[in-house]
Amino acid sequence: MKTLAVVNSKGGVGKTTTAVNLSARFASGDARVLIIDLDSQSSASFSLGIGRQDLTPSIGNVFFDQMPIQEIVRQTSIDGLNLITGSIELANADVIMANVKGRENQLSSAIEHISDEYTYIVFDCPPSLSILTVNALVTADAFIVPMCPQYLALEGVVTLLSAVEKIQEGIGKTAKFLGILLTMVDKRSNAAEELIQMVRNHYKNTVFNTEIGISSALAEAPGFGQSIYDYAPESNGSKAYTDLTIEILDRMLKKGEN
């Protein structure tokens, strides 16, 4: 297993923070990593220091203009981590790709040309079940679902997992479900603790042991175009994403063996 999608149809749950910091951690050592920003808001691209004026060419040019994917890969300031940016054009993907034959396989076809160059590829998906998210789920080996401990966020996860099952039935292939990640956890909140326990009781071992707490460093790092490892390497957020990376790699290994 080498391709991972970070998915949630609800925004503001730490999805991009997770995609960026996992990618940065994956890139430590000798690994070569690519993060693909599939969101029209381009949050992952901004988080890695790309200015709005520099977003193009983006993954949108691959989908809509048949630009070779090799031409849009760019280096980041993190050794071993490359990026393909998102852009505002992706907001119209569902309309533009509506009549494209095999539209759910566009991403899979594109990365075939560069997949062998990377140890891991991470997809930061838009906060919706759009054609871009479907492409990521069809292409990825596995996916994770970040969620914050709020009731509506839990309802969103239930809906998302049900929708993924339907996609799998309709297309015949989707990524394996790796687990739920609890993010933006406030240990001072009794209501949050109760909901966390509810999630763990219901989803059991699919919930990662690691929880990502509320962190000013994690919130600030994107503004400096840095991962948590460059911005605040000794922070709790840095430690949490390191622990999460270990868990994810372990699960990817085990899922790959099954």
JSON list of N, CA and C in Angstrom, two decimals, residues 97 99-104 106:
[
{"chain": "A", "resi": 97, "resn": "MET", "atom": "N", "xyz": [-16.67, 17.42, -15.92]},
{"chain": "A", "resi": 97, "resn": "MET", "atom": "CA", "xyz": [-16.39, 16.00, -16.14]},
{"chain": "A", "resi": 97, "resn": "MET", "atom": "C", "xyz": [-17.65, 15.15, -16.24]},
{"chain": "A", "resi": 99, "resn": "ASN", "atom": "N", "xyz": [-19.77, 14.45, -18.52]},
{"chain": "A", "resi": 99, "resn": "ASN", "atom": "CA", "xyz": [-19.94, 13.59, -19.69]},
{"chain": "A", "resi": 99, "resn": "ASN", "atom": "C", "xyz": [-18.65, 12.91, -20.14]},
{"chain": "A", "resi": 100, "resn": "VAL", "atom": "N", "xyz": [-17.64, 12.98, -19.29]},
{"chain": "A", "resi": 100, "resn": "VAL", "atom": "CA", "xyz": [-16.36, 12.34, -19.63]},
{"chain": "A", "resi": 100, "resn": "VAL", "atom": "C", "xyz": [-16.45, 10.85, -19.36]},
{"chain": "A", "resi": 101, "resn": "LYS", "atom": "N", "xyz": [-16.13, 10.06, -20.36]},
{"chain": "A", "resi": 101, "resn": "LYS", "atom": "CA", "xyz": [-16.16, 8.62, -20.20]},
{"chain": "A", "resi": 101, "resn": "LYS", "atom": "C", "xyz": [-15.05, 8.19, -19.23]},
{"chain": "A", "resi": 102, "resn": "GLY", "atom": "N", "xyz": [-15.41, 7.35, -18.27]},
{"chain": "A", "resi": 102, "resn": "GLY", "atom": "CA", "xyz": [-14.44, 6.89, -17.29]},
{"chain": "A", "resi": 102, "resn": "GLY", "atom": "C", "xyz": [-13.97, 8.00, -16.37]},
{"chain": "A", "resi": 103, "resn": "ARG", "atom": "N", "xyz": [-14.85, 8.96, -16.07]},
{"chain": "A", "resi": 103, "resn": "ARG", "atom": "CA", "xyz": [-14.44, 10.14, -15.29]},
{"chain": "A", "resi": 103, "resn": "ARG", "atom": "C", "xyz": [-13.93, 9.78, -13.89]},
{"chain": "A", "resi": 104, "resn": "GLU", "atom": "N", "xyz": [-14.40, 8.67, -13.34]},
{"chain": "A", "resi": 104, "resn": "GLU", "atom": "CA", "xyz": [-13.97, 8.30, -12.00]},
{"chain": "A", "resi": 104, "resn": "GLU", "atom": "C", "xyz": [-12.55, 7.74, -11.99]},
{"chain": "A", "resi": 106, "resn": "GLN", "atom": "N", "xyz": [-9.94, 9.19, -13.84]},
{"chain": "A", "resi": 106, "resn": "GLN", "atom": "CA", "xyz": [-9.01, 10.18, -14.39]},
{"chain": "A", "resi": 106, "resn": "GLN", "atom": "C", "xyz": [-7.74, 10.32, -13.54]}
]
